[in-house]
PDB file of C-alpha atoms in Angstrom:
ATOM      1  CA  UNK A   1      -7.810  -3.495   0.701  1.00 89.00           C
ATOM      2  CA  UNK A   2      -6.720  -7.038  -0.434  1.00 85.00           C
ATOM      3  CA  UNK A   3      -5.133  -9.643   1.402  1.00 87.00           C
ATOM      4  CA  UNK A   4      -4.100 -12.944   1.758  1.00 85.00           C
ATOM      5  CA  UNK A   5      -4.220 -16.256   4.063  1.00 89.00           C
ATOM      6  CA  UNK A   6      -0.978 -17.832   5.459  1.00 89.00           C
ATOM      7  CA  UNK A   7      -1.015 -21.003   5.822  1.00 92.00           C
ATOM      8  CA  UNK A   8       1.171 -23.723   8.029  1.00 94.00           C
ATOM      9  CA  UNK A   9       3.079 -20.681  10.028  1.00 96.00           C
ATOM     10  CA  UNK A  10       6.298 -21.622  11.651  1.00 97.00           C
ATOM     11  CA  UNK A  11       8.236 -19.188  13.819  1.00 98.00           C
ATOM     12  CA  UNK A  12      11.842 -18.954  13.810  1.00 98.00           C
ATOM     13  CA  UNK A  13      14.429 -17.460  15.947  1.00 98.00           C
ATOM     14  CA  UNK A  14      17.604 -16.542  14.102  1.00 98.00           C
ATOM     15  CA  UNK A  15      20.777 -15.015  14.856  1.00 99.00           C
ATOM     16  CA  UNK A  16      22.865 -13.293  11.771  1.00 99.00           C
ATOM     17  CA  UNK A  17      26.617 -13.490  12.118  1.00 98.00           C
ATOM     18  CA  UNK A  18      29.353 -10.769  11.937  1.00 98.00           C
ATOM     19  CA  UNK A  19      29.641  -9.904   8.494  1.00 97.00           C
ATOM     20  CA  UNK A  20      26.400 -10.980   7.400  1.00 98.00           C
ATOM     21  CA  UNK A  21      24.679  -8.702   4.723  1.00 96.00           C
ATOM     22  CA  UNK A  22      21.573  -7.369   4.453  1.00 96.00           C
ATOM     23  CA  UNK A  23      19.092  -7.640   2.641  1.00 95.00           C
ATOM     24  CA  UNK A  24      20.655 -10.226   1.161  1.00 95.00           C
ATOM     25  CA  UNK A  25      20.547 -12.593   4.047  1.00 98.00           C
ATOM     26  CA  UNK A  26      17.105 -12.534   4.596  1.00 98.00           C
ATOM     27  CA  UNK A  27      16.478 -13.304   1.426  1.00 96.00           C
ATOM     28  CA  UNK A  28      18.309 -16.150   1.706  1.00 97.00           C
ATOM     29  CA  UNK A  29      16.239 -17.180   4.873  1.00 98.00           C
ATOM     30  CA  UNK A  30      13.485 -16.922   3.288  1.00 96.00           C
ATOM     31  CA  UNK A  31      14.581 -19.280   0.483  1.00 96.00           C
ATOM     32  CA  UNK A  32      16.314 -22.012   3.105  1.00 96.00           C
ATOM     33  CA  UNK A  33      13.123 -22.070   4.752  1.00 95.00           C
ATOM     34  CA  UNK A  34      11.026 -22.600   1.757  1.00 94.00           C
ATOM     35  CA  UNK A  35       8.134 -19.764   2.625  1.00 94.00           C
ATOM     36  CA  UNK A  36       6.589 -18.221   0.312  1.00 92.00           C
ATOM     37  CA  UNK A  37       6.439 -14.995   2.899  1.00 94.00           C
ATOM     38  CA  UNK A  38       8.396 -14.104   5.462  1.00 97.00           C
ATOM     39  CA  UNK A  39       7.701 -11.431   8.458  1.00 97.00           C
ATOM     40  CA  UNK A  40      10.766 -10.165  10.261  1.00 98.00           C
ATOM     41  CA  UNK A  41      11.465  -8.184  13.565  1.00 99.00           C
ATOM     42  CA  UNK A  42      14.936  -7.844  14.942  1.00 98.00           C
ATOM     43  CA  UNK A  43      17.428  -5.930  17.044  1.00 99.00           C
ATOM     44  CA  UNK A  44      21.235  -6.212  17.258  1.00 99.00           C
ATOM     45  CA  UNK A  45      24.576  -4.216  15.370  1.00 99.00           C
ATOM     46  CA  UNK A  46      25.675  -3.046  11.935  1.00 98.00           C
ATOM     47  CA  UNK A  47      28.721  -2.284  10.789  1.00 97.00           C
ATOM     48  CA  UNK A  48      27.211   0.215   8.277  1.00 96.00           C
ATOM     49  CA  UNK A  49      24.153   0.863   6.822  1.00 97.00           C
ATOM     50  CA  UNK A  50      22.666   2.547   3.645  1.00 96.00           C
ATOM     51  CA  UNK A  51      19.024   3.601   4.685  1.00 96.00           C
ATOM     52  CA  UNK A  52      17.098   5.303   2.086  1.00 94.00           C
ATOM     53  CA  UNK A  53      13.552   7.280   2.376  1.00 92.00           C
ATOM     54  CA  UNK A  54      11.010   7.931  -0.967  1.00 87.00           C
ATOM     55  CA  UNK A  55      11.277  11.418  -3.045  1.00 86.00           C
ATOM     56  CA  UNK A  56       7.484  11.370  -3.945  1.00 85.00           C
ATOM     57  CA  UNK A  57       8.115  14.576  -5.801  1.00 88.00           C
ATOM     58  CA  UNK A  58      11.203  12.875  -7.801  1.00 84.00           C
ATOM     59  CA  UNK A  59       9.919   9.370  -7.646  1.00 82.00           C
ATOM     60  CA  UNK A  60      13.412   8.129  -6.239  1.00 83.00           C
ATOM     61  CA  UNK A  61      14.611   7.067  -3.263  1.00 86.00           C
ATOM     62  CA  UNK A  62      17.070   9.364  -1.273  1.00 90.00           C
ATOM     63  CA  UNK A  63      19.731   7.476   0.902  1.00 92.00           C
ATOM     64  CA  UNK A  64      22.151   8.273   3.644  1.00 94.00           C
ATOM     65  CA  UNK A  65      25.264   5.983   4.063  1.00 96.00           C
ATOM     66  CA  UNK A  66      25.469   5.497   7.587  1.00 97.00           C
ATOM     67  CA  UNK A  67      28.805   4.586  10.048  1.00 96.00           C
ATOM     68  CA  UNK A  68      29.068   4.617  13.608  1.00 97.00           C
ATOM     69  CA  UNK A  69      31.438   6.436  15.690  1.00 96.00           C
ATOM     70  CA  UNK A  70      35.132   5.103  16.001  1.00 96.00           C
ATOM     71  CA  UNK A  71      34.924   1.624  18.243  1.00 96.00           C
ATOM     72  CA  UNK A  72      31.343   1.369  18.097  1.00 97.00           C
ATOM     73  CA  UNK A  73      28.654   0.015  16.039  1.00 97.00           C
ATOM     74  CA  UNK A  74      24.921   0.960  15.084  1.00 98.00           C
ATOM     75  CA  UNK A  75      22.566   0.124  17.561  1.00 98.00           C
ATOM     76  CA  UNK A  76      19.633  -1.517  15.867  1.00 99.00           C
ATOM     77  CA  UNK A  77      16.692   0.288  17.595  1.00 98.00           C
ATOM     78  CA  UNK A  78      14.153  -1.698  15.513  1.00 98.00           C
ATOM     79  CA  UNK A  79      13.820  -3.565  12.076  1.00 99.00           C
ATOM     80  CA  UNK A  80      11.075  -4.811  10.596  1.00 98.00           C
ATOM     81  CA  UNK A  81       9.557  -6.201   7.040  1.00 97.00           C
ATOM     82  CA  UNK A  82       8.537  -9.028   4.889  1.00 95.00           C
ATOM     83  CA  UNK A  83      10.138 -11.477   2.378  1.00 95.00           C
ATOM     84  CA  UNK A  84       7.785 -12.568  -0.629  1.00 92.00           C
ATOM     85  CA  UNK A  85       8.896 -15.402  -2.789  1.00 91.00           C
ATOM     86  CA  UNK A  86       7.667 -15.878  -6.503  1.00 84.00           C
ATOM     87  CA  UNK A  87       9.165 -16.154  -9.563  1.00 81.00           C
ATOM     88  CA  UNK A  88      12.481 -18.452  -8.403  1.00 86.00           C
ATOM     89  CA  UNK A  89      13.019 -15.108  -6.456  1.00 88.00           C
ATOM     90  CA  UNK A  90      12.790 -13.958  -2.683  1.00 92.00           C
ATOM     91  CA  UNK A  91      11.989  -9.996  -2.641  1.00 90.00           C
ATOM     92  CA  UNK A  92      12.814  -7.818   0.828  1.00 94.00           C
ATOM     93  CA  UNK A  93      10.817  -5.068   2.236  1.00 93.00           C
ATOM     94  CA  UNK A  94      12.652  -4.017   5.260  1.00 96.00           C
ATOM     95  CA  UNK A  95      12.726  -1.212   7.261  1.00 97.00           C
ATOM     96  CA  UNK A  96      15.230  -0.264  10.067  1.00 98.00           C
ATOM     97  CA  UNK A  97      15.799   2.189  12.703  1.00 99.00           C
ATOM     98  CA  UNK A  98      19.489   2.482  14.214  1.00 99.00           C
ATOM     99  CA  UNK A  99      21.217   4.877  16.652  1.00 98.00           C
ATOM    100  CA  UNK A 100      24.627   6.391  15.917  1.00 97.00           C
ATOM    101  CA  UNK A 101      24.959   8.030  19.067  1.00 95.00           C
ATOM    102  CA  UNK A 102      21.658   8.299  21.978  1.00 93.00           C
ATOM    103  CA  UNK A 103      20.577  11.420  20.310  1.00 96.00           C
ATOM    104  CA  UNK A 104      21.304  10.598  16.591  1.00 97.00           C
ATOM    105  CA  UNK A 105      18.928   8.284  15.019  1.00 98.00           C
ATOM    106  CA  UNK A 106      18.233   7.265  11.162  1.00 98.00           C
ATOM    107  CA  UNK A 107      15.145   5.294   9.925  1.00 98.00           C
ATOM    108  CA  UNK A 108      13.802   4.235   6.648  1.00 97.00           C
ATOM    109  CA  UNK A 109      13.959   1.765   4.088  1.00 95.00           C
ATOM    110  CA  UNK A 110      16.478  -0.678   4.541  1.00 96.00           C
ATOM    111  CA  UNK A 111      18.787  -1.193   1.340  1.00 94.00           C
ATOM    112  CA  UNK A 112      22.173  -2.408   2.365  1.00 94.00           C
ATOM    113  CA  UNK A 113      24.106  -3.236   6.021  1.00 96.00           C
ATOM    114  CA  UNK A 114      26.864  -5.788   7.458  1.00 97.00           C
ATOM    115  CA  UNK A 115      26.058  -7.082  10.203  1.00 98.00           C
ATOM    116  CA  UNK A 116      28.300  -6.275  13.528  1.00 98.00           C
ATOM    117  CA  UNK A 117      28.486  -8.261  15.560  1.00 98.00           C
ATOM    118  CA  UNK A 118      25.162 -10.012  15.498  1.00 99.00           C
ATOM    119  CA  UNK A 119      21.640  -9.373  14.705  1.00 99.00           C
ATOM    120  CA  UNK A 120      18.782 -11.074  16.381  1.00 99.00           C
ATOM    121  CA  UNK A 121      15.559 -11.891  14.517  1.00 98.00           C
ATOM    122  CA  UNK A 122      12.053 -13.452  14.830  1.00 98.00           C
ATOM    123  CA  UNK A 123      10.856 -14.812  11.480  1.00 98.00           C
ATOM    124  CA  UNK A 124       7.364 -16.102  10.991  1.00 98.00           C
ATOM    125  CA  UNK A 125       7.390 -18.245   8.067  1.00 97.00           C
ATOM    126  CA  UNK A 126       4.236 -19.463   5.894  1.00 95.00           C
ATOM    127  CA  UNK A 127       3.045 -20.365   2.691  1.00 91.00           C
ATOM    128  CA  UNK A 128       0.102 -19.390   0.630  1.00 87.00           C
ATOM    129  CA  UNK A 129      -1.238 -19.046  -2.967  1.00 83.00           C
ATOM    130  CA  UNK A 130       1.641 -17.968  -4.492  1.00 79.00           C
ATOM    131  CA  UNK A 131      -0.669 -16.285  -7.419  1.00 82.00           C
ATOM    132  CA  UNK A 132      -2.652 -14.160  -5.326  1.00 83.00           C
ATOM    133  CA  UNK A 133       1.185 -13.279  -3.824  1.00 80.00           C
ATOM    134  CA  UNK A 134       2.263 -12.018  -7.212  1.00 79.00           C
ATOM    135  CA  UNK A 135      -1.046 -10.352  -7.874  1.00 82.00           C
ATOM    136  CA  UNK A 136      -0.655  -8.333  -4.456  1.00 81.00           C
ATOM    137  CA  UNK A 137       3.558  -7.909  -4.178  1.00 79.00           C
ATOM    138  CA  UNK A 138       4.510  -7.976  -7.910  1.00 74.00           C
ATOM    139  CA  UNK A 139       5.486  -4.486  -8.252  1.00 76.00           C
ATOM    140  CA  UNK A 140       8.667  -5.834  -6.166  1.00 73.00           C
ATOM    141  CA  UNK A 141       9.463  -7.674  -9.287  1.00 69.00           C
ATOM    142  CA  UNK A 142       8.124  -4.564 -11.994  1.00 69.00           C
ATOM    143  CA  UNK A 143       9.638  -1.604 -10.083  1.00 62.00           C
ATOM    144  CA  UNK A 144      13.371   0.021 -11.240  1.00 57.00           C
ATOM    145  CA  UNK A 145      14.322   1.184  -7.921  1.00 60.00           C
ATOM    146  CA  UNK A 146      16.778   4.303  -8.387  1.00 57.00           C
ATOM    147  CA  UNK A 147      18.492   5.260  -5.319  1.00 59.00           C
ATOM    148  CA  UNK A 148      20.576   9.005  -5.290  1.00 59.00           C
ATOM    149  CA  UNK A 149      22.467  10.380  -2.189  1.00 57.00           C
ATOM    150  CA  UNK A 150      20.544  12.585  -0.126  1.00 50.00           C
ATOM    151  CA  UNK A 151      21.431  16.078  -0.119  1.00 48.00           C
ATOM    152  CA  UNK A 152      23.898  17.082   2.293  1.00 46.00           C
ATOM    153  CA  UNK A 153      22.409  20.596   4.535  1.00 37.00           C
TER     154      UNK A 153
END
């Protein structure tokens, strides 16, 4: 196991705006609030979602495009991840759960949404040796993610 000390943690409460896109916005946060790392929760809406898990077998990720019924929108259940900063670049790890319907629920790794009509976040927000960052998250940077569709049943 390896880790890492934050230092100088600030916690934020933020509220994304209809429209808003994901991951991209937190990203962004991350940058505006000039942390090197970045831990997320959150609940709220999406308009849609693209939610992938990993093909270990394949070494891809399989996704799912998700939409919500007609006049509704995805109930975020739960989402949660981390931002790491390095290189000039902010990298998300996010993971979501969200409800189409009570008794229809998708979870995995978070790779696209809009935001509908808000989503409500905690961000803790620190900095820390931004080598030792790099030594433990570079494979954000070194990875060629591949996303396919997921198979339809």
């Amino acid at each position: 196991m390896q880790s890492v000390e934050l230092k100088g943690l600030r916690l934020y409460m933020v509220k994304l705006e209809e429209g808003d896109r994901l991951p991209q916005a937190l990203a962004g946060l991350a940058s505006s609030l000039g942390a090197d790392v970045v831990y997320v929760v959150g609940i709220g809406g999406l308009r849609k979602a693209r939610i992938a898990v990993f093909d270990s077998v394949r070494t891809i990720y399989r996704y799912v495009d998700v939409q919500p019924l007609e006049g509704h929108v995805l109930e975020v259940i739960a989402l949660s991840g981390n931002v790491v900063c390095g290189d000039g670049e902010c990298k998300p790890h996010i993971h979501v759960a969200v409800a189409r319907r009570p008794d229809e629920v998708y979870a995995g790794h978070l790779v696209e949404a809009v935001v509908s009509p808000f989503l409500e976040l905690f961000a803790l927000a620190g900095i820390t040796d931004k080598a030792k960052v790099m030594e433990l998250f570079g494979a954000r940077w070194r990875l060629r993610t591949s996303y396919e569709p997921l198979a339809e049943n």
